[in-house]
Coordinates of C-alpha atoms in Angstrom, one line a residue:
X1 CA 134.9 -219.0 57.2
X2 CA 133.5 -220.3 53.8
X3 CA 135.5 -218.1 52.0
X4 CA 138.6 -219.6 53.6
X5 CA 137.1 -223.2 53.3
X6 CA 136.9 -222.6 49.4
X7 CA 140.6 -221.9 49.5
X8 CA 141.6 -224.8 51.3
X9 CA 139.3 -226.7 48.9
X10 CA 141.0 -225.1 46.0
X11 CA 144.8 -225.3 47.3
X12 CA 144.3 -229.0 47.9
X13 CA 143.3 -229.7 44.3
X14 CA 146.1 -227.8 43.4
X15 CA 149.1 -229.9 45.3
X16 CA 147.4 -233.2 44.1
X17 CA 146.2 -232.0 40.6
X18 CA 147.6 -228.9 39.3
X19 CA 146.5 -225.8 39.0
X20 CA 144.1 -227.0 36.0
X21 CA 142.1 -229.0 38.3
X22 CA 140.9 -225.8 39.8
X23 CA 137.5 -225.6 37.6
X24 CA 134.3 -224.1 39.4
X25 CA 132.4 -226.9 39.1
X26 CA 135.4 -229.5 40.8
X27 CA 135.9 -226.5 43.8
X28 CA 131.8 -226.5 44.9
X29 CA 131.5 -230.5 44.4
X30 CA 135.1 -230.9 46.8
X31 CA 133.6 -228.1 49.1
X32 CA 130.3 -229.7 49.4
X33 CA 128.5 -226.3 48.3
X34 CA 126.8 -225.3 45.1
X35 CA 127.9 -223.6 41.8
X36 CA 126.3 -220.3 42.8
X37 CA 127.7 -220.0 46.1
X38 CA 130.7 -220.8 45.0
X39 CA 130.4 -217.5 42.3
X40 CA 129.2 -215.1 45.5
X41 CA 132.8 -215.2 46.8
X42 CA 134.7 -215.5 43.0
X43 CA 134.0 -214.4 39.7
X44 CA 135.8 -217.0 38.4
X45 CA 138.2 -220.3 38.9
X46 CA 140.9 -217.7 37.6
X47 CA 139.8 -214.7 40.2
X48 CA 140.2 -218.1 43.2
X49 CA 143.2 -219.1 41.7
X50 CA 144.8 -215.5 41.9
X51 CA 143.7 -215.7 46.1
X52 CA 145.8 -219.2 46.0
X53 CA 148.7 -217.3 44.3
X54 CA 148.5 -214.4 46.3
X55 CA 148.2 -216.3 49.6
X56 CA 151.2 -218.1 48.3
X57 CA 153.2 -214.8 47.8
X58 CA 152.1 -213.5 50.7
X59 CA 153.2 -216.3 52.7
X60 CA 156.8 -216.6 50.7
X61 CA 157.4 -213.1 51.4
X62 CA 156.8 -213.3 55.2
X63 CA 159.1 -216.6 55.0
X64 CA 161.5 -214.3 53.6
X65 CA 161.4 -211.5 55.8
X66 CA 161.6 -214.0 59.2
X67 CA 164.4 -215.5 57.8
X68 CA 166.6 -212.7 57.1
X69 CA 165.6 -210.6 60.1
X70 CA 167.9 -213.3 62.2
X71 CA 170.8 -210.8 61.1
X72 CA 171.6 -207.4 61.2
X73 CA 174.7 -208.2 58.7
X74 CA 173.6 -206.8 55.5
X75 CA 175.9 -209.3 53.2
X76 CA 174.4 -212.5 55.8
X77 CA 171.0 -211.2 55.1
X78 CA 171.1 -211.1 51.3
X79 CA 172.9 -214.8 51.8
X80 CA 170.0 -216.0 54.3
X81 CA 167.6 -214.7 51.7
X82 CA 169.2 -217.3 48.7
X83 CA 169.1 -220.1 51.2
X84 CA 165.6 -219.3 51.6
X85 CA 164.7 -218.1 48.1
X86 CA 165.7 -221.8 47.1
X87 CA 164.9 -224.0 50.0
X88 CA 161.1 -222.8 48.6
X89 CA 162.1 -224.5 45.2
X90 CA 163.9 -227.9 46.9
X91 CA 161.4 -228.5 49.1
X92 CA 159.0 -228.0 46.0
X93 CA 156.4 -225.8 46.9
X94 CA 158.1 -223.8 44.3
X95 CA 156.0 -226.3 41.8
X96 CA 152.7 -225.2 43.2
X97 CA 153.4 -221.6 42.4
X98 CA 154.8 -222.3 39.5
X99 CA 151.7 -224.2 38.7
X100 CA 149.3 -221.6 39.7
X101 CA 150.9 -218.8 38.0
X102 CA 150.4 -220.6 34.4
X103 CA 147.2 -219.4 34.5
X104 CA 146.1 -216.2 33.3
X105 CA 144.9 -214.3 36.2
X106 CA 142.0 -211.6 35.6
X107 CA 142.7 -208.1 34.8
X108 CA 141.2 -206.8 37.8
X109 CA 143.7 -209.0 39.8
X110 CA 146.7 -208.5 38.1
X111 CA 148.1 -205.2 39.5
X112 CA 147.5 -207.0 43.4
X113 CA 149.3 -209.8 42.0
X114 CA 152.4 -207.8 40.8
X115 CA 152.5 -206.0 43.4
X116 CA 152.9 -209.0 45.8
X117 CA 156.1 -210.1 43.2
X118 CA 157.8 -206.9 43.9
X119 CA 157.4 -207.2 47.5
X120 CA 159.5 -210.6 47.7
X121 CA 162.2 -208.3 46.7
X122 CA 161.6 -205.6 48.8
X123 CA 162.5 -208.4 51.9
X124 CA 166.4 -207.2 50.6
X125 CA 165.8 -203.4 50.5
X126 CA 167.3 -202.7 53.4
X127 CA 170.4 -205.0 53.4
X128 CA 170.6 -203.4 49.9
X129 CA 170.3 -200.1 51.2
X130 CA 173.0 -200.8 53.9
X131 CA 175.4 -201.8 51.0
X132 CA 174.8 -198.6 49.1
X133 CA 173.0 -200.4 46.6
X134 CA 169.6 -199.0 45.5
X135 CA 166.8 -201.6 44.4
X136 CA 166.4 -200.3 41.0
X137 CA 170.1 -200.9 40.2
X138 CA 171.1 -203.6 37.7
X139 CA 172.0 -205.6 40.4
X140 CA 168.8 -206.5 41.7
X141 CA 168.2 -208.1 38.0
X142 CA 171.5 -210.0 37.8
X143 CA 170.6 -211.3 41.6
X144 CA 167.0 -212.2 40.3
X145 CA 168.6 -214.0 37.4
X146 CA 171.2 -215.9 39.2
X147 CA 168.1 -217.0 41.5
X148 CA 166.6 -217.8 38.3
X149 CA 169.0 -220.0 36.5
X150 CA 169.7 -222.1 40.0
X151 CA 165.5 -222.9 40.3
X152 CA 165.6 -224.3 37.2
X153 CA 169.1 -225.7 37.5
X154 CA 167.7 -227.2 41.1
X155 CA 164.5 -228.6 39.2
X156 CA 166.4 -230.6 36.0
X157 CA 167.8 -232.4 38.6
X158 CA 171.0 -230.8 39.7
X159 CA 172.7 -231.2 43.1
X160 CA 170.5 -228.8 45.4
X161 CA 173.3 -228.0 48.0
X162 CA 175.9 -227.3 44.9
X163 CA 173.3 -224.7 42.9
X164 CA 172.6 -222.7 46.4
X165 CA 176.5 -222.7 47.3
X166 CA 177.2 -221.8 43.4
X167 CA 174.7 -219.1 43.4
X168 CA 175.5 -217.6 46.8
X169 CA 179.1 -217.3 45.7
X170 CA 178.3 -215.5 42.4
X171 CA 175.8 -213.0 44.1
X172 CA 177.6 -212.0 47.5
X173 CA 180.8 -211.9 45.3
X174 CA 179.0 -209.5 43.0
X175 CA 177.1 -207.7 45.9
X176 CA 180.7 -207.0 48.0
X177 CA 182.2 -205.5 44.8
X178 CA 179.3 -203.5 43.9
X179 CA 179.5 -202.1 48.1
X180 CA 183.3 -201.3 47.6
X181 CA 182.8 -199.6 44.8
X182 CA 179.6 -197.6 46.1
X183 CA 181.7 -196.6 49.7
X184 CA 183.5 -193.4 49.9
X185 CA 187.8 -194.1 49.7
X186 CA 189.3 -195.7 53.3
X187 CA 185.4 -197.6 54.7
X188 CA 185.8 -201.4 53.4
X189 CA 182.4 -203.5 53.7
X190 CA 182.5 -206.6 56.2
X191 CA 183.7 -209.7 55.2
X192 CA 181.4 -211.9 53.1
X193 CA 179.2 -214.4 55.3
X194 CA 180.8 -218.0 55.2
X195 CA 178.8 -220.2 52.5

């Protein structure tokens, strides 16, 4: 219960402040606890923030997975997934992440943390799999760059609605090609989802 009261602590400082707010001294005085309590549940403000980040990522990816199990149309689930994928950056809690992952998180955290990264992609294995597209294929990187380019398209200040449409275009476009190409001669892949 502490532990969790730290984090709430913590992630508050980090929607009003940033993630550089997040000191151990700032956490124990806005938990009301001391220094060396604080250091029996972390090692450091970096090992908290890496429980922020990974509560974050653990939370996105379950966003993710809810949202796209509402289909069982592999093309609709990959476009359910963008709308989601950047609905998390126009609503902004794309900022907080953003903001806790510009610190450096410690070594002993960092293989948890990039596994949690991989498994917001893994939310599209099987609609991937369904299309005959395997997740190591370049694909997956020209998908991750297209969601790429419309975050920080959406965050300069672009038309939201335009850079989710534009982007969902480009990758089912891609995706639907890449399924044609991947099914034996006379099977065609379902239409494309409307955008």
């Amino acid at each position: 219960m502490r532990q969790e009261q730290i984090i709430q602590t913590a992630l508050s400082m980090a929607i009003e402040d940033g993630a550089q707010s997040i000191t151990m001294s700032a956490v124990a005085r806005a938990a009301g606890i001391s220094r060396s309590a604080l250091y029996e549940y972390f090692s450091s403000s970096a090992d908290l923030i890496s429980d922020l980040i990974l509560d974050e990522l653990n939370s996105y990816r379950s966003r993710l997975a809810s949202a796209t199990s509402r289909s069982h149309i592999p093309l609709e689930q990959v476009s359910i997934w963008i709308d989601e994928s950047l609905a998390y950056v126009v609503d902004g809690r794309h900022m907080l992440a953003k903001s806790l992952n510009s610190i450096a998180p410690p070594e002993f955290r960092r293989d948890e943390i990039r596994t949690a990264h991989i498994a917001l992609m893994l939310t599209l294995k099987n609609p991937l799999d369904a299309l005959g597209i395997p997740m190591g294929s370049p694909a997956i990187s020209l998908l991750q760059s297209a969601i790429e380019v419309a975050t920080k398209r959406i965050e300069s200040g672009k038309d939201p609605e335009l850079e989710v449409q534009s982007a969902k275009a480009f990758v089912l476009a891609g995706l639907k090609a890449l399924a044609e190409r991947a099914k034996p001669e006379g099977i065609k892949t379902a239409e494309s989802p409307r955008i």
